[in-house]
Each structure stands twice: as C-alpha cells, then as structure tokens.
PDB file of C-alpha atoms in Angstrom:
ATOM      1  CA  MET F   1      68.592  81.800  76.701  1.00 69.00           C
ATOM      2  CA  THR F   2      69.942  82.398  80.195  1.00 88.00           C
ATOM      3  CA  VAL F   3      73.370  83.931  80.814  1.00 87.00           C
ATOM      4  CA  THR F   4      74.415  80.794  82.650  1.00 89.00           C
ATOM      5  CA  SER F   5      73.582  78.450  79.754  1.00 92.00           C
ATOM      6  CA  ALA F   6      76.383  76.646  77.960  1.00 91.00           C
ATOM      7  CA  GLU F   7      75.119  78.030  74.631  1.00 94.00           C
ATOM      8  CA  PHE F   8      75.261  81.656  75.793  1.00 95.00           C
ATOM      9  CA  LEU F   9      78.756  81.247  77.260  1.00 94.00           C
ATOM     10  CA  ALA F  10      80.026  79.435  74.138  1.00 94.00           C
ATOM     11  CA  GLY F  11      78.711  82.345  72.053  1.00 95.00           C
ATOM     12  CA  LEU F  12      80.701  84.829  74.152  1.00 96.00           C
ATOM     13  CA  VAL F  13      83.900  82.826  73.622  1.00 95.00           C
ATOM     14  CA  SER F  14      83.217  82.337  69.904  1.00 96.00           C
ATOM     15  CA  ASP F  15      82.605  86.068  69.358  1.00 96.00           C
ATOM     16  CA  ALA F  16      85.790  86.937  71.249  1.00 97.00           C
ATOM     17  CA  ARG F  17      87.897  84.508  69.217  1.00 95.00           C
ATOM     18  CA  GLN F  18      86.451  85.930  65.986  1.00 96.00           C
ATOM     19  CA  ASP F  19      87.562  89.373  67.206  1.00 96.00           C
ATOM     20  CA  GLY F  20      91.140  88.085  67.684  1.00 94.00           C
ATOM     21  CA  ILE F  21      91.030  88.109  71.484  1.00 95.00           C
ATOM     22  CA  THR F  22      93.843  86.090  73.071  1.00 88.00           C
ATOM     23  CA  GLY F  23      92.894  86.132  76.758  1.00 94.00           C
ATOM     24  CA  PHE F  24      89.672  85.833  78.725  1.00 97.00           C
ATOM     25  CA  VAL F  25      88.851  87.234  82.152  1.00 97.00           C
ATOM     26  CA  ALA F  26      85.683  86.704  84.221  1.00 98.00           C
ATOM     27  CA  ALA F  27      84.614  89.566  86.480  1.00 98.00           C
ATOM     28  CA  ALA F  28      82.007  89.973  89.218  1.00 98.00           C
ATOM     29  CA  VAL F  29      79.986  93.129  89.768  1.00 97.00           C
ATOM     30  CA  VAL F  30      79.218  92.483  93.441  1.00 97.00           C
ATOM     31  CA  THR F  31      76.585  94.813  94.864  1.00 94.00           C
ATOM     32  CA  GLU F  32      75.374  95.329  98.408  1.00 91.00           C
ATOM     33  CA  ALA F  33      72.371  97.664  98.647  1.00 88.00           C
ATOM     34  CA  THR F  34      73.463 100.478  96.285  1.00 91.00           C
ATOM     35  CA  ARG F  35      77.224  99.992  96.656  1.00 95.00           C
ATOM     36  CA  ILE F  36      79.655  98.063  94.459  1.00 97.00           C
ATOM     37  CA  LEU F  37      82.660  96.118  95.699  1.00 98.00           C
ATOM     38  CA  LEU F  38      85.984  97.415  94.372  1.00 98.00           C
ATOM     39  CA  VAL F  39      89.453  96.046  95.027  1.00 98.00           C
ATOM     40  CA  ARG F  40      92.768  97.880  94.512  1.00 97.00           C
ATOM     41  CA  ARG F  41      95.706  96.402  92.614  1.00 95.00           C
ATOM     42  CA  LYS F  42      98.970  96.292  94.562  1.00 94.00           C
ATOM     43  CA  PRO F  43     101.406  99.082  93.603  1.00 92.00           C
ATOM     44  CA  ASP F  44     103.927  96.680  92.017  1.00 90.00           C
ATOM     45  CA  ASP F  45     101.255  94.866  89.904  1.00 86.00           C
ATOM     46  CA  PHE F  46     100.425  95.430  86.242  1.00 78.00           C
ATOM     47  CA  MET F  47      98.251  98.614  86.381  1.00 81.00           C
ATOM     48  CA  GLY F  48      99.217  98.976  90.054  1.00 89.00           C
ATOM     49  CA  GLY F  49      97.063 101.215  92.274  1.00 94.00           C
ATOM     50  CA  LEU F  50      94.029 101.004  90.002  1.00 94.00           C
ATOM     51  CA  TRP F  51      90.700 100.041  91.561  1.00 97.00           C
ATOM     52  CA  GLU F  52      88.732  97.308  89.787  1.00 97.00           C
ATOM     53  CA  ILE F  53      85.954  94.817  90.240  1.00 97.00           C
ATOM     54  CA  PRO F  54      87.004  91.298  91.323  1.00 98.00           C
ATOM     55  CA  SER F  55      88.199  89.468  88.224  1.00 97.00           C
ATOM     56  CA  GLY F  56      90.645  86.911  86.970  1.00 95.00           C
ATOM     57  CA  LYS F  57      91.881  84.812  84.118  1.00 95.00           C
ATOM     58  CA  VAL F  58      89.806  81.977  82.699  1.00 97.00           C
ATOM     59  CA  GLU F  59      92.190  79.030  82.925  1.00 96.00           C
ATOM     60  CA  GLU F  60      92.605  76.345  80.271  1.00 93.00           C
ATOM     61  CA  GLY F  61      89.709  73.837  80.487  1.00 93.00           C
ATOM     62  CA  GLU F  62      87.635  76.141  82.679  1.00 95.00           C
ATOM     63  CA  THR F  63      84.335  77.800  81.729  1.00 95.00           C
ATOM     64  CA  ILE F  64      83.773  81.521  82.171  1.00 96.00           C
ATOM     65  CA  LEU F  65      81.359  80.839  85.042  1.00 96.00           C
ATOM     66  CA  GLU F  66      83.761  78.458  86.771  1.00 97.00           C
ATOM     67  CA  ALA F  67      86.435  81.175  86.596  1.00 97.00           C
ATOM     68  CA  LEU F  68      83.941  83.771  87.870  1.00 98.00           C
ATOM     69  CA  HIS F  69      83.156  81.711  90.965  1.00 98.00           C
ATOM     70  CA  ARG F  70      86.782  80.685  91.583  1.00 98.00           C
ATOM     71  CA  GLU F  71      88.325  84.125  91.094  1.00 97.00           C
ATOM     72  CA  THR F  72      85.712  85.888  93.227  1.00 98.00           C
ATOM     73  CA  ALA F  73      86.358  83.440  96.060  1.00 98.00           C
ATOM     74  CA  GLU F  74      90.161  83.611  95.651  1.00 97.00           C
ATOM     75  CA  GLU F  75      90.344  87.413  95.485  1.00 97.00           C
ATOM     76  CA  THR F  76      87.701  88.351  98.074  1.00 98.00           C
ATOM     77  CA  GLY F  77      86.832  85.276 100.131  1.00 97.00           C
ATOM     78  CA  LEU F  78      83.200  85.792  99.062  1.00 98.00           C
ATOM     79  CA  THR F  79      80.990  83.043  97.643  1.00 98.00           C
ATOM     80  CA  ILE F  80      78.719  83.832  94.709  1.00 97.00           C
ATOM     81  CA  GLU F  81      75.153  82.789  95.447  1.00 96.00           C
ATOM     82  CA  THR F  82      73.518  83.867  92.170  1.00 96.00           C
ATOM     83  CA  VAL F  83      74.653  85.100  88.769  1.00 97.00           C
ATOM     84  CA  ASN F  84      71.982  87.690  88.013  1.00 95.00           C
ATOM     85  CA  GLY F  85      72.979  88.744  84.518  1.00 95.00           C
ATOM     86  CA  TYR F  86      75.624  89.448  81.931  1.00 96.00           C
ATOM     87  CA  VAL F  87      76.439  93.164  81.944  1.00 95.00           C
ATOM     88  CA  GLY F  88      78.766  93.273  78.945  1.00 96.00           C
ATOM     89  CA  HIS F  89      82.441  93.133  78.185  1.00 97.00           C
ATOM     90  CA  PHE F  90      85.405  95.335  77.417  1.00 96.00           C
ATOM     91  CA  ASP F  91      88.794  94.665  75.879  1.00 95.00           C
ATOM     92  CA  TYR F  92      92.203  95.835  77.026  1.00 90.00           C
ATOM     93  CA  PRO F  93      95.871  95.206  76.184  1.00 87.00           C
ATOM     94  CA  ASN F  94      97.360  92.586  78.453  1.00 82.00           C
ATOM     95  CA  SER F  95     100.865  92.299  79.915  1.00 77.00           C
ATOM     96  CA  ARG F  96     101.784  89.651  77.303  1.00 81.00           C
ATOM     97  CA  GLY F  97     101.223  91.894  74.263  1.00 86.00           C
ATOM     98  CA  GLY F  98      97.809  90.497  73.309  1.00 90.00           C
ATOM     99  CA  THR F  99      94.278  91.613  73.958  1.00 94.00           C
ATOM    100  CA  THR F 100      92.134  90.384  76.852  1.00 95.00           C
ATOM    101  CA  ARG F 101      88.338  90.449  76.917  1.00 97.00           C
ATOM    102  CA  GLN F 102      86.773  90.904  80.340  1.00 97.00           C
ATOM    103  CA  PHE F 103      83.306  89.322  80.628  1.00 98.00           C
ATOM    104  CA  ASN F 104      81.331  91.049  83.405  1.00 98.00           C
ATOM    105  CA  PHE F 105      78.499  89.502  85.395  1.00 97.00           C
ATOM    106  CA  ALA F 106      76.193  90.991  88.022  1.00 96.00           C
ATOM    107  CA  VAL F 107      76.241  88.669  91.024  1.00 97.00           C
ATOM    108  CA  THR F 108      74.803  88.271  94.498  1.00 96.00           C
ATOM    109  CA  VAL F 109      77.078  86.869  97.200  1.00 97.00           C
ATOM    110  CA  GLU F 110      76.033  84.744 100.159  1.00 96.00           C
ATOM    111  CA  LYS F 111      77.489  87.262 102.657  1.00 95.00           C
ATOM    112  CA  ALA F 112      79.063  90.643 101.868  1.00 94.00           C
ATOM    113  CA  GLU F 113      81.527  90.498 104.760  1.00 94.00           C
ATOM    114  CA  PRO F 114      84.191  89.726 105.612  1.00 96.00           C
ATOM    115  CA  VAL F 115      86.124  90.567 102.447  1.00 97.00           C
ATOM    116  CA  VAL F 116      89.421  88.669 102.625  1.00 96.00           C
ATOM    117  CA  LEU F 117      91.986  89.984 100.138  1.00 96.00           C
ATOM    118  CA  THR F 118      94.740  87.777  98.724  1.00 93.00           C
ATOM    119  CA  GLU F 119      95.855  89.628  95.578  1.00 93.00           C
ATOM    120  CA  HIS F 120      94.878  93.241  96.307  1.00 96.00           C
ATOM    121  CA  ASP F 121      95.923  95.717  98.986  1.00 96.00           C
ATOM    122  CA  ALA F 122      92.533  97.316  99.770  1.00 97.00           C
ATOM    123  CA  HIS F 123      88.807  97.057  99.156  1.00 97.00           C
ATOM    124  CA  GLN F 124      85.854  99.390  99.440  1.00 97.00           C
ATOM    125  CA  TRP F 125      82.117  99.420  98.864  1.00 97.00           C
ATOM    126  CA  ALA F 126      81.689 102.414  96.539  1.00 97.00           C
ATOM    127  CA  LEU F 127      78.635 104.295  95.369  1.00 95.00           C
ATOM    128  CA  PRO F 128      78.367 104.310  91.539  1.00 93.00           C
ATOM    129  CA  GLY F 129      78.481 108.122  91.508  1.00 92.00           C
ATOM    130  CA  ASP F 130      81.516 108.330  93.803  1.00 94.00           C
ATOM    131  CA  LEU F 131      84.150 105.983  92.371  1.00 95.00           C
ATOM    132  CA  PRO F 132      87.862 106.048  93.177  1.00 95.00           C
ATOM    133  CA  ASP F 133      90.552 105.714  90.470  1.00 94.00           C
ATOM    134  CA  VAL F 134      89.014 103.076  88.169  1.00 96.00           C
ATOM    135  CA  SER F 135      89.604 102.557  84.454  1.00 94.00           C
ATOM    136  CA  ASP F 136      87.290 104.302  82.000  1.00 94.00           C
ATOM    137  CA  ALA F 137      85.968 100.850  81.030  1.00 94.00           C
ATOM    138  CA  VAL F 138      85.020  99.995  84.632  1.00 95.00           C
ATOM    139  CA  ARG F 139      83.505 103.465  85.129  1.00 95.00           C
ATOM    140  CA  ALA F 140      81.341 102.992  82.003  1.00 94.00           C
ATOM    141  CA  LEU F 141      80.355  99.482  83.100  1.00 93.00           C
ATOM    142  CA  ILE F 142      79.206 100.681  86.522  1.00 92.00           C
ATOM    143  CA  ALA F 143      77.335 103.632  85.010  1.00 84.00           C
ATOM    144  CA  ARG F 144      75.118 101.297  82.918  1.00 78.00           C
TER     145      ARG F 144
END
C-alpha cells in the first residue's frame, strides 16, 4: 500500500481518532541535497520563535495530502512535485486545549527557491546535524 493511497491515509486518521486526537496537521519534510527546509514561527504566534517544518491544519472535508500540498504552497510558495514517503507522526497539545497529531511526509518540490513566507518570519536550509531551536519532536523526526 502506498502512502498516497486512500486506504493508507484513512488508516492514519482512524488510528488518530482511536487515540483521542482532536486535530490533524499535515507537514512536509522538504529536502534539497542534504539540507532540510525550516521555517520560524513569528514571535507573537503560539510557540513563537520556534523553528519547524512547513505544516498546517487539515481543514474539514480535506484529505491529509490535500492539506499537505495546500499548506506547503501557502507557507513557502513551493509546489510539491512528489510525496516520497510517510516519515511518522507526533502529538502535541494545541492552543485549544486538545491534542493535535502531526503527520509528516518526505517530499520533493518542483523548485527549492524562491521560498516565499506568508506565516513565518524566516526560513533556512539546515543540515540535520546543525539544527536551530526546533522542538524535540522535530529534532527526533529529522534524525530518523
């Protein structure tokens, strides 16, 4: 079963709901050569100043992959060419008092530049062994 199949994606959602997860986020691990794209949350945001991979909420009626493509384009201006694999998930408390599950996918983009930010205040292409201030969950994800 491929990671882009409806059955695989439905299984991810079903497992999350069984675990009591209330929110879903799709995230893109965008790599260029050996570097990973990171974006920094604005200082006045929830978890402001933290670096993260491009990600965003799966909206009502939207699939995880639709959200992955939309959020990557909205946050970075980059277009996903290929979803290469599912690299796992992690859960975190959200700003509404529930728990969000972030589904992470390795992707290839059509062009790595220019990165056009709309929701973050900076971006960088970081080496996995030289990461800025990221969450422990993102650090563990990148280390895989």
